[in-house]
CSV table of N, CA and C and ligand atoms in Angstrom, one decimal:
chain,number,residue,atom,x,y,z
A,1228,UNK,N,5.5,-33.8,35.1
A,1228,UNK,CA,5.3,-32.5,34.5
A,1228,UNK,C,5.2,-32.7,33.0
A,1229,UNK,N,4.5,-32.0,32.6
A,1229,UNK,CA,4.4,-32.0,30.7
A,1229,UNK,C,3.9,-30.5,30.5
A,1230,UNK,N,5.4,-30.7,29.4
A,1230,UNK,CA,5.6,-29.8,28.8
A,1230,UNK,C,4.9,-29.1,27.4
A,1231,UNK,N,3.9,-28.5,27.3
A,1231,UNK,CA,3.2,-28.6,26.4
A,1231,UNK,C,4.0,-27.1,25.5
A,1232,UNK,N,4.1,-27.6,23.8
A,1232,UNK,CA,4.6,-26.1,23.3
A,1232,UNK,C,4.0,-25.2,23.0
A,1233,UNK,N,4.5,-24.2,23.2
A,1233,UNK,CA,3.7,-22.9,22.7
A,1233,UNK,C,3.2,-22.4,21.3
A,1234,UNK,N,2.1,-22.2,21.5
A,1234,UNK,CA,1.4,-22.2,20.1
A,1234,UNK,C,2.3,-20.9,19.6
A,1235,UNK,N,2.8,-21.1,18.2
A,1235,UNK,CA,2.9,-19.8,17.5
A,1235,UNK,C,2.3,-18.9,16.9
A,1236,UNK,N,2.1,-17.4,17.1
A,1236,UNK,CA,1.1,-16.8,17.5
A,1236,UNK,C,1.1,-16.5,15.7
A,1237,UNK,N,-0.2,-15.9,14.9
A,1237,UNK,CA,-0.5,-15.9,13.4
A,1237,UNK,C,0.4,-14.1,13.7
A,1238,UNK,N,0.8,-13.9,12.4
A,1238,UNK,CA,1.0,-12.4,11.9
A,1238,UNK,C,-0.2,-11.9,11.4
A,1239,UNK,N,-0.9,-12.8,10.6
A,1239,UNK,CA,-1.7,-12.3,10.0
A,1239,UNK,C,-2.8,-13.3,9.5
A,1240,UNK,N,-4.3,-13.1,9.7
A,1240,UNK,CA,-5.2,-14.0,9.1
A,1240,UNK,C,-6.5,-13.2,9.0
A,1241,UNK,N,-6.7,-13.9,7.8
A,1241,UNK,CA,-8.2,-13.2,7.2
A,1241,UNK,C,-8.8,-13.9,7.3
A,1242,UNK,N,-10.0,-13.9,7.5
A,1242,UNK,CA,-11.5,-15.0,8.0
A,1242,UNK,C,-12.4,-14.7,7.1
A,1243,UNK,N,-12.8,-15.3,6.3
A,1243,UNK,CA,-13.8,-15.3,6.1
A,1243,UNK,C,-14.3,-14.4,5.0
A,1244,UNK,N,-13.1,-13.8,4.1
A,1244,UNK,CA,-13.6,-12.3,3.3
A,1244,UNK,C,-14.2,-12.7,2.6
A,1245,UNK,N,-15.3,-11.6,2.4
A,1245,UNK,CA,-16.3,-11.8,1.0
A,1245,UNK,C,-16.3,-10.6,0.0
A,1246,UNK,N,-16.2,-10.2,-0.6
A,1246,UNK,CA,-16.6,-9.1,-1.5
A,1246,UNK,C,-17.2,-8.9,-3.1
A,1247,UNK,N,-18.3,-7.9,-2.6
A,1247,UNK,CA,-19.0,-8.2,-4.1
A,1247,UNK,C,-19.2,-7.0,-4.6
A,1248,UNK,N,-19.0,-6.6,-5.8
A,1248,UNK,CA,-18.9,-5.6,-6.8
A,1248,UNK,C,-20.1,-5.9,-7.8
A,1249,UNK,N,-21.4,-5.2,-7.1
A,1249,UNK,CA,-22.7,-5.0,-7.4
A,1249,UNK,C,-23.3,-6.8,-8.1
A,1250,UNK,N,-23.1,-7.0,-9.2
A,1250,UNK,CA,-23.3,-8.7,-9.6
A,1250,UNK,C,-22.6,-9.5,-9.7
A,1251,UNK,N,-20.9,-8.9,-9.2
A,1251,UNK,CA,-20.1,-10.1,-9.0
A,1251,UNK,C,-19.5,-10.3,-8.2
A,1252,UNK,N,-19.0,-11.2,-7.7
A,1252,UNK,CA,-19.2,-12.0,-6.3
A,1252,UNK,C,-17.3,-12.2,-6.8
A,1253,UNK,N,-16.5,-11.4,-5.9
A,1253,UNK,CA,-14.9,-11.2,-6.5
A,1253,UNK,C,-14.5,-12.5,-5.4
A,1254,UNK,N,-14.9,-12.5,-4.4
A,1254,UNK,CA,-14.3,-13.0,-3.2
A,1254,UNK,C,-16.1,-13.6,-2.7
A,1255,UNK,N,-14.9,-14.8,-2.0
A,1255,UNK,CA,-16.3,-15.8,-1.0
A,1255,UNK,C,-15.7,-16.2,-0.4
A,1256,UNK,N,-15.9,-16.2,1.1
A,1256,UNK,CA,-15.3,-16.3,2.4
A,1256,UNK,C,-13.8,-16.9,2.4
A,1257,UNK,N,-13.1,-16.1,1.8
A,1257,UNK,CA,-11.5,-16.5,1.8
A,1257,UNK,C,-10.9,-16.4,2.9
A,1258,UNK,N,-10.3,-17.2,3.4
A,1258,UNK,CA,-9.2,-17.2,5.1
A,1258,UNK,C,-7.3,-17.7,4.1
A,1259,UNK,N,-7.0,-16.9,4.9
A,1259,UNK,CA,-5.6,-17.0,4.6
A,1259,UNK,C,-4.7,-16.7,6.1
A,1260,UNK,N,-4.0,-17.3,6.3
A,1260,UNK,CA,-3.2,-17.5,7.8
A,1260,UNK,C,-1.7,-16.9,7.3
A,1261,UNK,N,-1.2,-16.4,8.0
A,1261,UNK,CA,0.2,-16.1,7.7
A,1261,UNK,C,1.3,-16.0,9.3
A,1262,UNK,N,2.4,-16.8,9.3
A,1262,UNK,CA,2.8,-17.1,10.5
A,1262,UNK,C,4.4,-16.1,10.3
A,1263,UNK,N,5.1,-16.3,11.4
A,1263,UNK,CA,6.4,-15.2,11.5
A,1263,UNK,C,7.3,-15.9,10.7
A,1264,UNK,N,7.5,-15.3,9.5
A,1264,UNK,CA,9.1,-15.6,8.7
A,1264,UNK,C,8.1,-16.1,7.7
A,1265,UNK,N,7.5,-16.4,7.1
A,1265,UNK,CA,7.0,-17.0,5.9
A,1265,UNK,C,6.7,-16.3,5.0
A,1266,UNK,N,7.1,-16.6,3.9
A,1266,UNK,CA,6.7,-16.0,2.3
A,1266,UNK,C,5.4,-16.6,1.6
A,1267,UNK,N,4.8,-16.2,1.0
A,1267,UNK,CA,3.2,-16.2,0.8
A,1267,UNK,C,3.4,-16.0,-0.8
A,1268,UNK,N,3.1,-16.6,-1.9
A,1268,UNK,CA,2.6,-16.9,-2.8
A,1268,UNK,C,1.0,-16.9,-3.6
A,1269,UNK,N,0.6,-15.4,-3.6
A,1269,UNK,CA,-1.2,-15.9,-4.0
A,1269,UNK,C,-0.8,-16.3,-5.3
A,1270,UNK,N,-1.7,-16.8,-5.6
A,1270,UNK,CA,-1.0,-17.2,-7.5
A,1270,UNK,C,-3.3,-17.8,-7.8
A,1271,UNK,N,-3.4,-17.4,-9.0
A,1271,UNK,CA,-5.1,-18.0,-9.6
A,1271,UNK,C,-5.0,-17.0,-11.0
A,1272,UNK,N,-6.0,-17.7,-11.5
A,1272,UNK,CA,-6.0,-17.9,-12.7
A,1272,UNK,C,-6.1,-16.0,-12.7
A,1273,UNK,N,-6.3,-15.2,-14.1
A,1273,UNK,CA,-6.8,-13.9,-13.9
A,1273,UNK,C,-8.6,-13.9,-13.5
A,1274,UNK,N,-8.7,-12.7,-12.6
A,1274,UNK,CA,-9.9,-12.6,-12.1
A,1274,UNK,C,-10.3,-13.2,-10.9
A,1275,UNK,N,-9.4,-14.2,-10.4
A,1275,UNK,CA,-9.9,-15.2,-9.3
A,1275,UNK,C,-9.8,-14.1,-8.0
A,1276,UNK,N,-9.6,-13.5,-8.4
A,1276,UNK,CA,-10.0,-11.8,-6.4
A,1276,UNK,C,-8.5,-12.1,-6.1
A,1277,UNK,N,-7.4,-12.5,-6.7
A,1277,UNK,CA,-6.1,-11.9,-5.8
A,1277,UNK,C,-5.9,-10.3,-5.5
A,1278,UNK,N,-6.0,-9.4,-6.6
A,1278,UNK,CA,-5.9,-8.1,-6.5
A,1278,UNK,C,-7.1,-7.6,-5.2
A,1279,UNK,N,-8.3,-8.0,-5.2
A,1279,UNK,CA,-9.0,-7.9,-4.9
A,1279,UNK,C,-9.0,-8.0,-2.8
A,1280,UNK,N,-8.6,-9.3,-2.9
A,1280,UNK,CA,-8.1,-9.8,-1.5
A,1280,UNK,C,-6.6,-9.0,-1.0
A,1281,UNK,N,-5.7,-8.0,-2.1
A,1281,UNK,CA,-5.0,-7.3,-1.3
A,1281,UNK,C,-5.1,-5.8,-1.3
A,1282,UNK,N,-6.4,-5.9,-1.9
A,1282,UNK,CA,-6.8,-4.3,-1.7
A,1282,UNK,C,-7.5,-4.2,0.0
A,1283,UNK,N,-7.9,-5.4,0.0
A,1283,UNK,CA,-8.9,-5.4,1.2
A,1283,UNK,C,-7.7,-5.1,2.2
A,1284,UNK,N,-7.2,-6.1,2.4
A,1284,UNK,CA,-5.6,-6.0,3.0
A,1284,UNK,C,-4.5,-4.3,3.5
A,1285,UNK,N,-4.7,-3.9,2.2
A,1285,UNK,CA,-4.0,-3.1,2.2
A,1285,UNK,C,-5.2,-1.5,2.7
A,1286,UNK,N,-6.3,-1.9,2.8
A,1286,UNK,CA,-7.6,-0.6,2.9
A,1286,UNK,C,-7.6,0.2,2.4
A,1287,UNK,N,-7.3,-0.3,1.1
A,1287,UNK,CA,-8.2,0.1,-0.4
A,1287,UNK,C,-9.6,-0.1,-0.7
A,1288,UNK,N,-10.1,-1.2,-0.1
A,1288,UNK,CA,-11.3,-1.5,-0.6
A,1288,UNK,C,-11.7,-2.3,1.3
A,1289,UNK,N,-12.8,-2.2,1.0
A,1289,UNK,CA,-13.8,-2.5,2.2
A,1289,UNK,C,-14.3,-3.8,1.9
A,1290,UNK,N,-13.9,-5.1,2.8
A,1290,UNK,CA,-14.8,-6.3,2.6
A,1290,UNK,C,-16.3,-6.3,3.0
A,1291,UNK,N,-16.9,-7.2,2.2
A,1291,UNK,CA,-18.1,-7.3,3.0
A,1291,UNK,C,-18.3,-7.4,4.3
A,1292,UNK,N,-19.8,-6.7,4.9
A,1292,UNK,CA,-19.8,-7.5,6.7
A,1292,UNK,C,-19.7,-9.0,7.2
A,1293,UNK,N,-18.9,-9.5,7.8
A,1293,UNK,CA,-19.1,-10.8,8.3
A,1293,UNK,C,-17.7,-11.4,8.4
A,1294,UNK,N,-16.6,-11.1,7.5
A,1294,UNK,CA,-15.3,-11.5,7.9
A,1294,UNK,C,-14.6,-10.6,9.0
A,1295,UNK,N,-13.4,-11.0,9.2
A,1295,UNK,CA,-12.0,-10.6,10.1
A,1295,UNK,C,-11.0,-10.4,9.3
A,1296,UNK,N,-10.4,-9.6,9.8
A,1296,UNK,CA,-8.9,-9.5,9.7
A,1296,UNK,C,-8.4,-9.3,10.9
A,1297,UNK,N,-7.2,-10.1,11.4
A,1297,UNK,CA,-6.5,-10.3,12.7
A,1297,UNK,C,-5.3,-10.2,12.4
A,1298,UNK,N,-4.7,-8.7,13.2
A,1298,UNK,CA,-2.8,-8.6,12.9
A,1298,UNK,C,-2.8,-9.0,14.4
A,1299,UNK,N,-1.6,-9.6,14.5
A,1299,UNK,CA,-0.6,-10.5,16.1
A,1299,UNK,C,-2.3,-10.8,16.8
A,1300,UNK,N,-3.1,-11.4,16.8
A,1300,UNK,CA,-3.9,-12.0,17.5
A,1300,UNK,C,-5.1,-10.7,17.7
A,1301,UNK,N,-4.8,-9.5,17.3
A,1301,UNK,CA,-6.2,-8.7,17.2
A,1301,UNK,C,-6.6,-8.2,16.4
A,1302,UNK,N,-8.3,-8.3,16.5
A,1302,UNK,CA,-8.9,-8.5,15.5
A,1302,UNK,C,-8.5,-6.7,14.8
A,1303,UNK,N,-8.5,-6.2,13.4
A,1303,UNK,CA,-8.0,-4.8,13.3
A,1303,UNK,C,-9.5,-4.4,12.5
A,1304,UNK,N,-9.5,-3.0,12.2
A,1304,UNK,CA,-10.1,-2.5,10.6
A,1304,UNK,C,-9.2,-2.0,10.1
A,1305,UNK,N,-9.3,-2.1,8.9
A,1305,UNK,CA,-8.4,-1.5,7.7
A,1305,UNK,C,-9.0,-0.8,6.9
A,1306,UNK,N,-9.8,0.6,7.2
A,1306,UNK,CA,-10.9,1.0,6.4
A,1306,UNK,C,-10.0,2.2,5.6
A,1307,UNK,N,-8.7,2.2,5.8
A,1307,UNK,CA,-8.1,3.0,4.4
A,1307,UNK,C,-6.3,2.5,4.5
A,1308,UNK,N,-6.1,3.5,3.6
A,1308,UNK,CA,-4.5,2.6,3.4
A,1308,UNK,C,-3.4,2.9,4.8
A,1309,UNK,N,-4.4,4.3,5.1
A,1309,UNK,CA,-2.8,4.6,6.8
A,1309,UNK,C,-3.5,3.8,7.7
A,1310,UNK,N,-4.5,3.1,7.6
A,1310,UNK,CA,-4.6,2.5,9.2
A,1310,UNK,C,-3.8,1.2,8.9
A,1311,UNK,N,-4.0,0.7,7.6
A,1311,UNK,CA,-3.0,-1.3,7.3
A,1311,UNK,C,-1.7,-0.5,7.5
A,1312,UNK,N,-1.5,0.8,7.0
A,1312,UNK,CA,-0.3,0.9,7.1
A,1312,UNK,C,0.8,1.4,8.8
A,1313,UNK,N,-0.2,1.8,9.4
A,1313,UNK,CA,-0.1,1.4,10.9
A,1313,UNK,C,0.2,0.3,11.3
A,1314,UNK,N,-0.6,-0.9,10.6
A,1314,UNK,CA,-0.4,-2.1,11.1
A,1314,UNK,C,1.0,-2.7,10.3
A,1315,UNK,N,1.5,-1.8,9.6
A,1315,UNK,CA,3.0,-2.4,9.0
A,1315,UNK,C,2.2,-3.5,7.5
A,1316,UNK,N,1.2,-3.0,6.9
A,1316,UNK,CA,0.9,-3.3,5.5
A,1316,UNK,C,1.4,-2.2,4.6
A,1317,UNK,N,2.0,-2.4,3.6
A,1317,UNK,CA,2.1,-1.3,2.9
A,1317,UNK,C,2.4,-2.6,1.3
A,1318,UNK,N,1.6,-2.1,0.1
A,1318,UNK,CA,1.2,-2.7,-1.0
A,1318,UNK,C,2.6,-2.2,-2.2
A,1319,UNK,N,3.5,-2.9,-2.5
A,1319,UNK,CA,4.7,-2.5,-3.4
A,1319,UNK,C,4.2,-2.7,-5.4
A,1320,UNK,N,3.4,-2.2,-5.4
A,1320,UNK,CA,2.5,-2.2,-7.1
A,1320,UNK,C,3.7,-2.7,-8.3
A,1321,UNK,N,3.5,-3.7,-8.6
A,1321,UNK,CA,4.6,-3.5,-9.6
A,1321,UNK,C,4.3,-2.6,-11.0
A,1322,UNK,N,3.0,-2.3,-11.1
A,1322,UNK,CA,2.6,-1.3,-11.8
A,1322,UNK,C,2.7,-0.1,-11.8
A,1323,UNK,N,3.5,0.7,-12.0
A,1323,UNK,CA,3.7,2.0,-11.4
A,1323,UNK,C,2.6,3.4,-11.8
A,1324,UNK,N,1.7,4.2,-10.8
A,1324,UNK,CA,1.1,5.2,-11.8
A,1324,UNK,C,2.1,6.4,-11.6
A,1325,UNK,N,2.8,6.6,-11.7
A,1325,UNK,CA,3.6,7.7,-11.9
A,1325,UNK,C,3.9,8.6,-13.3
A,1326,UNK,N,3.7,10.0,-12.9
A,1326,UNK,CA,3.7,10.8,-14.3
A,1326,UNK,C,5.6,10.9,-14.6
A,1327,UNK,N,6.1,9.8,-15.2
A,1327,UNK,CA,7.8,10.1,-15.8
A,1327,UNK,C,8.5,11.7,-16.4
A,1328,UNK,N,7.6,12.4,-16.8
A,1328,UNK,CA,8.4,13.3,-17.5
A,1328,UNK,C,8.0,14.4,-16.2
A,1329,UNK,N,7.7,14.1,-14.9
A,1329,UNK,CA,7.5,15.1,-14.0
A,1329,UNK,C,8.3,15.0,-12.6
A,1330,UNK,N,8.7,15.5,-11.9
A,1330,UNK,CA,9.6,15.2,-10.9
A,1330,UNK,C,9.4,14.4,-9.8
A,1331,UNK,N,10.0,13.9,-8.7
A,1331,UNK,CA,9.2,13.1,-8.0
A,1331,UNK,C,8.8,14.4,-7.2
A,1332,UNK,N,9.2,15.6,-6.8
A,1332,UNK,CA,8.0,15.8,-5.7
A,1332,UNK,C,6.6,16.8,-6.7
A,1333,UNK,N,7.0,16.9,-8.2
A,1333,UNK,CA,5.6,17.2,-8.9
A,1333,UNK,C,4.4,15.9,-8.8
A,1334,UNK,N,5.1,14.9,-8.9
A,1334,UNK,CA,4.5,12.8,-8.5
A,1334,UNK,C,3.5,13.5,-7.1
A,1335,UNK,N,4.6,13.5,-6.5
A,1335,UNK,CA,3.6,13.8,-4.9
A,1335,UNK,C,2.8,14.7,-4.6
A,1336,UNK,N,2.9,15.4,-5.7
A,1336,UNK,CA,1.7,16.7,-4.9
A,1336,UNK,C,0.7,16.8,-6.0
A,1337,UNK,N,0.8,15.5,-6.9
A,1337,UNK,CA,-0.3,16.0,-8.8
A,1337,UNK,C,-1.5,16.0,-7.9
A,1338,UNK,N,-2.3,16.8,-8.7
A,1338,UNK,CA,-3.5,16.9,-8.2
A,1338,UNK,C,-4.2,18.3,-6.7
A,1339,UNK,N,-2.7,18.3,-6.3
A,1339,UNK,CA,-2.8,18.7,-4.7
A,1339,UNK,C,-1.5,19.6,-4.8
A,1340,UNK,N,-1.3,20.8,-5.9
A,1340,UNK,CA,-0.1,21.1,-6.0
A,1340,UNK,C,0.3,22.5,-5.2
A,1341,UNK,N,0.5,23.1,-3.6
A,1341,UNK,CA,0.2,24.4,-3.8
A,1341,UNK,C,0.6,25.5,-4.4
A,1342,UNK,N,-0.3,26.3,-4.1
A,1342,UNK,CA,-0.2,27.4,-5.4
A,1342,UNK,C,0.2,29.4,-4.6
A,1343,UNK,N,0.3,29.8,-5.2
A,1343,UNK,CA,1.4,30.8,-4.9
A,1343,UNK,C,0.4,32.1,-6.0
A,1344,UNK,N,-0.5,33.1,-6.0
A,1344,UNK,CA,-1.2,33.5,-6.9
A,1344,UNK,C,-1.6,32.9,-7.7
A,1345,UNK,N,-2.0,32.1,-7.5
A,1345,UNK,CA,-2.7,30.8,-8.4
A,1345,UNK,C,-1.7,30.5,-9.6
A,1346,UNK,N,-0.4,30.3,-9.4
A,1346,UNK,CA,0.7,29.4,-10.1
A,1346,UNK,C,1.5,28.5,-9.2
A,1347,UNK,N,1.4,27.3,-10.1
A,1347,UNK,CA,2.3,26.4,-8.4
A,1347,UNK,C,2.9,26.5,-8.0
A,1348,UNK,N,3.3,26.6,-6.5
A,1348,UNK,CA,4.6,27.2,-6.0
A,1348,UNK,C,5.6,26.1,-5.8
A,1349,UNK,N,6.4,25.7,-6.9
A,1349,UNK,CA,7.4,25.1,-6.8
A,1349,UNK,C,8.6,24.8,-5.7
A,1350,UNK,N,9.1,26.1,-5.4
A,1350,UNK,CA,9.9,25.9,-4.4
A,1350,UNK,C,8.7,25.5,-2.8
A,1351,UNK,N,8.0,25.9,-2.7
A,1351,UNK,CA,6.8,25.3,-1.7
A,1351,UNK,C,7.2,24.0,-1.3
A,1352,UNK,N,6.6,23.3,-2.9
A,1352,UNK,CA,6.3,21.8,-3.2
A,1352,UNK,C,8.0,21.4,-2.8
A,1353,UNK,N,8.7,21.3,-3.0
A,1353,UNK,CA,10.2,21.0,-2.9
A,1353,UNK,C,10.3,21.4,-1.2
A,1354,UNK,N,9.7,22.4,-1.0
A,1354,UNK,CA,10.4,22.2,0.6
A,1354,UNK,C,9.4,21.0,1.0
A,1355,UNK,N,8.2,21.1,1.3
A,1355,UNK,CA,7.3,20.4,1.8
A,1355,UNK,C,8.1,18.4,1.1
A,1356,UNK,N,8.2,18.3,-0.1
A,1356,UNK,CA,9.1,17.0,-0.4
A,1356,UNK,C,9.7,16.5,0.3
A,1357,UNK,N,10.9,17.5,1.0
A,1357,UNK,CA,12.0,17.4,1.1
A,1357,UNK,C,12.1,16.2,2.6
A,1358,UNK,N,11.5,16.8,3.8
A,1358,UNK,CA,10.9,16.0,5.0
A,1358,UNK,C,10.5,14.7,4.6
A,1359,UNK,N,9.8,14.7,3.7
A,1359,UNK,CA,8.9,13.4,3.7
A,1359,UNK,C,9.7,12.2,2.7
A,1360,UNK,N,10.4,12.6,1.8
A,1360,UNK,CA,11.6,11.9,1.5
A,1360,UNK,C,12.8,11.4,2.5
A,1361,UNK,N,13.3,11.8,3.4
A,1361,UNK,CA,13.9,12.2,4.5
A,1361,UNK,C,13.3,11.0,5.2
A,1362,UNK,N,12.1,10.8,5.6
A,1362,UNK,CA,11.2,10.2,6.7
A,1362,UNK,C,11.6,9.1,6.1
A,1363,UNK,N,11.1,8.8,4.7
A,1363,UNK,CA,10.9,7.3,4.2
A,1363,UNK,C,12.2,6.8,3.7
A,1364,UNK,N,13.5,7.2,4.3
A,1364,UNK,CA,15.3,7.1,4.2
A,1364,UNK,C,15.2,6.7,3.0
A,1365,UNK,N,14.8,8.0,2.2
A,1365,UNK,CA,15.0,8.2,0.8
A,1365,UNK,C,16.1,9.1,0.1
A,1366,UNK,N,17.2,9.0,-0.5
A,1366,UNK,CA,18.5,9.3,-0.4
A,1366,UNK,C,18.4,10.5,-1.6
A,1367,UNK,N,17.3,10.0,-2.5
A,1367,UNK,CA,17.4,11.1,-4.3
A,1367,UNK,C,16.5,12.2,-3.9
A,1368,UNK,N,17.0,13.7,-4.6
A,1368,UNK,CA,16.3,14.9,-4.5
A,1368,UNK,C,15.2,14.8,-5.1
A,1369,UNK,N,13.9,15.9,-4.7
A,1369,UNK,CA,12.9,15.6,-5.1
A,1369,UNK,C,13.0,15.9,-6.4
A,1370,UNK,N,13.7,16.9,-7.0
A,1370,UNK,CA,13.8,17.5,-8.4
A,1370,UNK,C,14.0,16.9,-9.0
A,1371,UNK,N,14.4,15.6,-8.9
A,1371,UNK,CA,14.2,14.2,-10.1
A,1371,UNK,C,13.6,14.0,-10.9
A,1372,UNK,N,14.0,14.2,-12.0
A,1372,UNK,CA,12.8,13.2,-12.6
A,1372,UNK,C,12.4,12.1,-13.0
A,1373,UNK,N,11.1,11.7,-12.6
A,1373,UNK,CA,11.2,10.0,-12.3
A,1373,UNK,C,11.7,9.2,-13.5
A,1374,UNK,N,11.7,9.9,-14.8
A,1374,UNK,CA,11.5,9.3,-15.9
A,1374,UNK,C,13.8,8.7,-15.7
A,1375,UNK,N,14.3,9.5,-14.9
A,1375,UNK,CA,15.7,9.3,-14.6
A,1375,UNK,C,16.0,8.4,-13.6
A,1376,UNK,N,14.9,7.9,-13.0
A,1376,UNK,CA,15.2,7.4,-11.3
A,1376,UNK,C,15.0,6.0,-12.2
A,1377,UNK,N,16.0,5.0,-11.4
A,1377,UNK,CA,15.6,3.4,-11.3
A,1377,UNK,C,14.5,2.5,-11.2
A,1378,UNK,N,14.2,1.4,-11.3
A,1378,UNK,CA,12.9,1.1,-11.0
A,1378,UNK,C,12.5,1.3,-9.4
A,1379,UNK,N,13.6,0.5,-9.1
A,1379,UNK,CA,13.3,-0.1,-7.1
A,1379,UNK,C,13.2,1.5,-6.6
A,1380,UNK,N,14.3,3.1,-7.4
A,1380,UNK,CA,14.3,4.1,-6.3
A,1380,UNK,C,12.4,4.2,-7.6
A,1381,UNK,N,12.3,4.2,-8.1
A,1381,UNK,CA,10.8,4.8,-8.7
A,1381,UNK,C,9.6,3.7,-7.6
A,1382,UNK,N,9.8,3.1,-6.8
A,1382,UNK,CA,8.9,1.6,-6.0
A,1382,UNK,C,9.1,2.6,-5.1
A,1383,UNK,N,9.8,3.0,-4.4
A,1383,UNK,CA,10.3,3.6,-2.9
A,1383,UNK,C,9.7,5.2,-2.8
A,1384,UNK,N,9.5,5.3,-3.9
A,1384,UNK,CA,8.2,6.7,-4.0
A,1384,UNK,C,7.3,6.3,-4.1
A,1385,UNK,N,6.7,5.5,-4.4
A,1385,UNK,CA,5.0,4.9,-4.6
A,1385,UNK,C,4.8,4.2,-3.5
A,1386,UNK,N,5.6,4.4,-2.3
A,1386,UNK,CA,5.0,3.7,-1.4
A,1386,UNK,C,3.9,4.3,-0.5
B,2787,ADP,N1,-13.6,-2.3,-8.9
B,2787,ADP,C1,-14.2,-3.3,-9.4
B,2787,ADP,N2,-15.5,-3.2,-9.8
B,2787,ADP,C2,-16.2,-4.3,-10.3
B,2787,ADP,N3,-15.7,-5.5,-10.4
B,2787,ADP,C3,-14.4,-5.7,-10.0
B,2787,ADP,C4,-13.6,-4.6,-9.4
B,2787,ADP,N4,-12.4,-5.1,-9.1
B,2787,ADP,C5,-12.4,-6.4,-9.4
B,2787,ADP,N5,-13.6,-6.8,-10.0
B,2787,ADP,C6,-14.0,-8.1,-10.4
B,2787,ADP,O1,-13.7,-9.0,-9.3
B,2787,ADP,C7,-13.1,-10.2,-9.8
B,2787,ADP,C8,-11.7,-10.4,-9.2
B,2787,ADP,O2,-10.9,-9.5,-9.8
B,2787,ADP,P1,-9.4,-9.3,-9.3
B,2787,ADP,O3,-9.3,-9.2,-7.8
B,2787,ADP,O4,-8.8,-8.1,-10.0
B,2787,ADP,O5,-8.7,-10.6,-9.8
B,2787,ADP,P2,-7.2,-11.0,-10.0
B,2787,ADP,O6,-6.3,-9.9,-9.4
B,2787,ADP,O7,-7.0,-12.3,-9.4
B,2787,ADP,O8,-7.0,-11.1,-11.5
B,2787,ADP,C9,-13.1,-10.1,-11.3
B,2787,ADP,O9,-14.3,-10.7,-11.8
B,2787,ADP,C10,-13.1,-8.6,-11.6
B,2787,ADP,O10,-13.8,-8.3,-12.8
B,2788,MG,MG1,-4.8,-8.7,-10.2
């Protein structure tokens, strides 16, 4: 009898990404393998498509036609950030865009604030916060202001 071992199955592997941003060519057919327990290191010069390769990742950005992306052995699409983030991708920016002198649930709703006679409705925005902080076992009130919150609790809102 022989014993043959069991292949260990990839977490994660890109095939083949290309991406091009009209005359530049960011990425050419990049494969990257990632197995269970391992820590991953991209590291290239500036400009070499690391950002680039985890926007794709993360479904930010759309690779060209002709590669893969494969989570646990199927093939996925990642054509925005809730479907990678279905697949348990989620991108930690060490860059933060957050407005500091505004609260975190004014952060969450800029742009999208609702409105109450066309003035934002504050207490609204705070209830509607309040769940979704809650969800992501987020411990600080929304009425924060970020410019007061830590770095790691200011990371744990931007996710
Ligand atoms: N949105 C974009 N539009 C046009 N060119 C881009 C865009 N994003 C990145 N690039 C170009 O793609 C290449 C790779 O960039 P990037 O992924 O940001 O590299 P890195 O993160 O390794 O510094 C660079 O030449 C950059 O100028
Ligand atoms: Mg970069």
């Amino acid at each position: 009898m022989t014993i043959s071992p069991q292949p260990i199955q990839t977490l994660l592997e890109m095939r083949d990404i290309s991406k091009t941003f009209g005359v530049t060519k960011a990425l050419s057919g990049v494969s990257l393998t990632v197995y269970p327990g391992e820590v991953h290191a991209l590291m290239g010069e500036n400009g070499a498509g690391k950002s680039t390769l985890m926007k794709i990742l993360s479904g930010a950005y759309t690779a060209d036609p002709g590669g893969a992306v494969v989570i646990n052995g199927q093939p996925v699409t990642l054509s925005d950030p809730l479907k990678a983030k279905a697949h348990g991708i989620a991108v930690i920016y060490q860059e933060l865009s957050l407005a500091p002198n505004l609260t975190v649930a004014q952060n969450m709703f800029l742009g999208n604030e609702p409105s109450r006679f066309g003035l934002t409705d504050r207490a609204e925005m705070r209830r509607r916060a309040e769940p979704i902080l809650r969800q992501l076992g987020i411990g600080f009130d929304s009425g924060r202001r970020v410019a007061d919150l830590s770095l790691g609790e200011r990371q744990m809102g931007a996710r």
